[in-house]
Coordinates of C-alpha atoms in Angstrom, one line a residue:
X1 CA -3.4 34.3 -1.5
X2 CA -6.2 34.9 -4.1
X3 CA -9.9 33.8 -3.9
X4 CA -9.1 30.9 -6.2
X5 CA -6.4 29.5 -4.0
X6 CA -7.3 27.1 -1.2
X7 CA -7.0 28.2 2.4
X8 CA -3.7 26.7 3.7
X9 CA -5.4 25.5 6.8
X10 CA -8.2 23.6 4.8
X11 CA -5.7 22.0 2.5
X12 CA -3.4 20.8 5.5
X13 CA -6.3 19.2 7.3
X14 CA -7.0 16.7 4.7
X15 CA -5.6 13.2 5.0
X16 CA -3.7 13.5 1.6
X17 CA -1.8 16.7 2.8
X18 CA 1.8 16.5 1.8
X19 CA 4.4 16.0 4.4
X20 CA 5.9 18.9 6.3
X21 CA 8.9 20.6 4.1
X22 CA 12.4 20.0 5.4
X23 CA 12.8 23.7 6.4
X24 CA 9.7 23.7 8.8
X25 CA 11.8 22.2 11.7
X26 CA 14.3 25.0 11.6
X27 CA 11.5 27.5 11.3
X28 CA 9.8 26.0 14.2
X29 CA 13.1 26.1 16.3
X30 CA 13.4 29.8 15.5
X31 CA 10.0 30.6 16.7
X32 CA 10.4 28.5 19.9
X33 CA 13.8 30.2 20.6
X34 CA 12.3 33.6 20.3
X35 CA 9.3 32.8 22.6
X36 CA 9.0 33.5 26.2
X37 CA 7.3 30.5 27.8
X38 CA 6.0 30.9 31.3
X39 CA 6.6 27.2 32.2
X40 CA 3.3 26.8 33.9
X41 CA 1.2 25.0 31.4
X42 CA 2.8 23.3 28.3
X43 CA -0.4 23.5 26.2
X44 CA -0.8 27.2 27.0
X45 CA 2.7 28.1 26.0
X46 CA 2.5 25.9 22.8
X47 CA -0.7 27.6 21.6
X48 CA 0.8 31.1 22.2
X49 CA 3.8 30.1 19.9
X50 CA 1.3 28.6 17.3
X51 CA -0.7 31.8 17.3
X52 CA 2.6 33.8 16.7
X53 CA 3.5 31.7 13.9
X54 CA 0.0 32.1 12.3
X55 CA 0.2 35.9 12.7
X56 CA 3.6 35.8 11.1
X57 CA 2.2 34.1 8.0
X58 CA -0.8 36.4 7.7
X59 CA 1.6 39.4 8.0
X60 CA 3.9 38.1 5.3
X61 CA 6.9 37.5 7.7
X62 CA 6.8 33.9 6.6
X63 CA 4.7 32.3 3.9
X64 CA 1.1 31.7 4.7
X65 CA 1.5 28.0 4.2
X66 CA 4.5 27.9 6.6
X67 CA 2.4 29.8 9.2
X68 CA -0.5 27.4 8.8
X69 CA 1.7 24.4 9.1
X70 CA 3.3 25.8 12.3
X71 CA 0.0 26.7 13.7
X72 CA -1.0 23.0 13.2
X73 CA 2.3 21.8 14.8
X74 CA 2.8 19.6 11.8
X75 CA 5.8 17.3 12.1
X76 CA 5.7 18.5 15.8
X77 CA 7.8 21.4 14.4
X78 CA 6.8 23.5 17.5
X79 CA 6.1 21.1 20.2
X80 CA 9.5 19.2 19.9
X81 CA 11.8 22.3 20.4
X82 CA 9.3 23.4 23.3
X83 CA 9.6 20.0 24.9
X84 CA 13.5 20.5 24.7
X85 CA 13.0 23.9 26.3
X86 CA 10.6 22.5 29.2
X87 CA 13.2 19.7 29.9
X88 CA 16.2 22.2 30.1
X89 CA 14.1 24.1 32.5
X90 CA 13.5 20.8 34.6
X91 CA 9.6 21.1 34.1
X92 CA 9.3 17.5 33.2
X93 CA 6.1 16.9 35.1
X94 CA 4.3 19.6 32.9
X95 CA 5.6 17.9 29.8
X96 CA 4.2 14.6 31.1
X97 CA 0.7 16.0 31.9
X98 CA 0.5 17.4 28.4
X99 CA 1.6 14.2 26.7
X100 CA -1.0 12.3 28.6
X101 CA -3.6 14.8 27.8
X102 CA -3.4 14.3 24.1
X103 CA -5.7 12.1 22.1
X104 CA -2.8 10.2 20.6
X105 CA -1.8 9.0 24.1
X106 CA -4.4 6.3 23.6
X107 CA -3.1 4.9 20.4
X108 CA -0.3 2.9 19.0
X109 CA 2.5 4.7 17.1
X110 CA 3.1 6.9 20.0
X111 CA 6.8 6.4 20.1
X112 CA 7.6 9.5 17.9
X113 CA 10.9 11.5 18.1
X114 CA 9.2 14.1 20.2
X115 CA 7.7 11.7 22.8
X116 CA 10.9 9.7 22.9
X117 CA 12.8 13.0 23.4
X118 CA 10.5 13.8 26.3
X119 CA 11.1 10.3 27.9
X120 CA 14.8 10.6 27.6
X121 CA 14.7 14.1 28.9
X122 CA 12.8 12.9 32.0
X123 CA 15.5 10.1 32.6
X124 CA 18.4 12.5 32.1
X125 CA 16.8 15.0 34.4
X126 CA 16.8 12.5 37.2
X127 CA 13.1 11.6 36.8
X128 CA 13.2 8.1 35.5
X129 CA 10.1 7.1 37.5
X130 CA 8.2 9.7 35.8
X131 CA 9.2 8.4 32.3
X132 CA 8.1 4.9 33.6
X133 CA 4.8 6.2 34.7
X134 CA 4.1 7.8 31.4
X135 CA 5.2 4.8 29.3
X136 CA 3.3 2.3 31.6
X137 CA 0.0 4.4 31.4
X138 CA 0.3 4.7 27.6
X139 CA 0.9 1.0 27.2
X140 CA -2.0 0.1 29.5
X141 CA -4.2 2.4 27.1
X142 CA -3.2 0.7 24.0
X143 CA -3.5 -2.7 25.6
X144 CA -6.9 -2.0 26.7
X145 CA -8.0 -1.2 23.1
X146 CA -6.8 -4.7 22.0
X147 CA -8.4 -6.3 24.9
X148 CA -11.7 -4.7 24.2
X149 CA -11.5 -5.9 20.6
X150 CA -10.7 -9.5 21.6
X151 CA -13.4 -9.5 24.3
X152 CA -16.1 -8.3 21.7
X153 CA -14.7 -11.2 19.2
X154 CA -15.3 -13.8 22.0
X155 CA -18.9 -12.7 22.6
X156 CA -21.7 -15.0 21.7
X157 CA -24.7 -13.6 20.0
X158 CA -27.5 -13.2 22.6
X159 CA -30.6 -15.3 22.0
X160 CA -33.8 -13.8 21.0
X161 CA -32.5 -10.9 19.1
X162 CA -34.6 -9.5 16.3
X163 CA -33.3 -10.0 12.7
X164 CA -32.2 -6.4 12.5
X165 CA -30.4 -6.4 15.8
X166 CA -28.8 -9.8 14.9
X167 CA -27.4 -8.5 11.8
X168 CA -25.9 -5.5 13.6
X169 CA -24.3 -7.8 16.2
X170 CA -22.9 -10.0 13.5
X171 CA -21.4 -7.0 11.7
X172 CA -19.7 -5.6 14.8
X173 CA -18.2 -9.0 15.5
X174 CA -17.0 -9.4 11.9
X175 CA -15.4 -6.0 12.0
X176 CA -13.7 -6.6 15.3
X177 CA -12.5 -10.1 14.2
X178 CA -11.0 -8.3 11.1
X179 CA -9.4 -5.7 13.3
X180 CA -8.1 -7.9 16.0
X181 CA -4.8 -9.1 14.4
X182 CA -3.8 -5.6 13.7
X183 CA -4.7 -4.5 17.3
X184 CA -2.6 -7.4 18.8
X185 CA 0.5 -6.7 16.6
X186 CA 0.2 -3.0 17.2
X187 CA 0.2 -3.4 21.0
X188 CA 3.0 -5.9 20.8
X189 CA 5.1 -3.5 18.7
X190 CA 4.3 -0.5 21.0
X191 CA 5.5 -2.6 24.0
X192 CA 8.7 -3.5 22.1
X193 CA 9.5 0.2 21.3
X194 CA 8.9 1.5 25.0
X195 CA 9.5 -1.4 27.3
X196 CA 13.1 -0.5 27.8
X197 CA 12.1 2.4 30.0
X198 CA 10.3 0.0 32.2
X199 CA 12.9 -2.6 32.1
X200 CA 15.7 -0.2 32.9
X201 CA 14.1 2.1 35.5
X202 CA 10.8 0.5 36.6
X203 CA 9.9 -1.6 39.7
X204 CA 9.4 -5.2 39.8
X205 CA 5.6 -4.5 39.8
X206 CA 6.0 -2.3 36.6
X207 CA 7.9 -5.2 34.9
X208 CA 5.3 -7.6 35.9
X209 CA 2.6 -5.6 34.4
X210 CA 4.6 -5.6 31.0
X211 CA 5.1 -9.3 31.2
X212 CA 1.4 -9.9 32.0
X213 CA 0.4 -7.8 28.9
X214 CA 2.8 -9.7 26.5
X215 CA 1.7 -13.1 27.9
X216 CA -2.0 -12.1 27.5
X217 CA -1.4 -10.7 23.9
X218 CA 0.3 -14.0 22.9
X219 CA -2.6 -16.1 24.3
X220 CA -5.1 -14.1 22.4
X221 CA -3.0 -14.2 19.3
X222 CA -2.8 -18.0 19.6
X223 CA -6.5 -18.3 20.3
X224 CA -8.0 -16.1 17.7
X225 CA -5.5 -15.3 15.0
X226 CA -3.8 -18.7 14.2
X227 CA -5.3 -21.0 11.7

């Protein structure tokens, strides 16, 4: 890499970074296959493999760009095969802890290949209750975001606000009202994509929780988003 060429890490961190190249998954598989995870902490084992890939890129064993992409786990190129290794080792609880600690756990769009592989692995390993616990906690997080949004939309402007404070309040309400349909639909889609784990393996209480979320979302959709 010359001084005029962009650092691969800087380039890949921008939102308009290109999608991972097709060969990256196979490259990630090879690094995970050669690794010697301790199976005590998923994050620690993953970071060790990411560092090894970055060093390989700097040493010229693989391209610097591939090393950077693997270090960033783009396309779950390292975490997906490592999830599979952990599942094979019956370390499902450690995978669950790692998934629930990720920032993405709080947002919609969580039903990725990696995360579904983890859930299916828990079920196959005889731990369906663990998969249900992960799914329910995730759905509660995403439902709460939609709930917070509709509660904000429902608020009335407090009396006696100064003009500047009133303007800020009105802007916040307008923003929340604009976001609310997407929040509701996102939560509904998330439940649709993941509810089968609860329906197939959850308790009556787990199923009631899902039913309550869906009913509340429908009530709010009818109240706030229909003309």
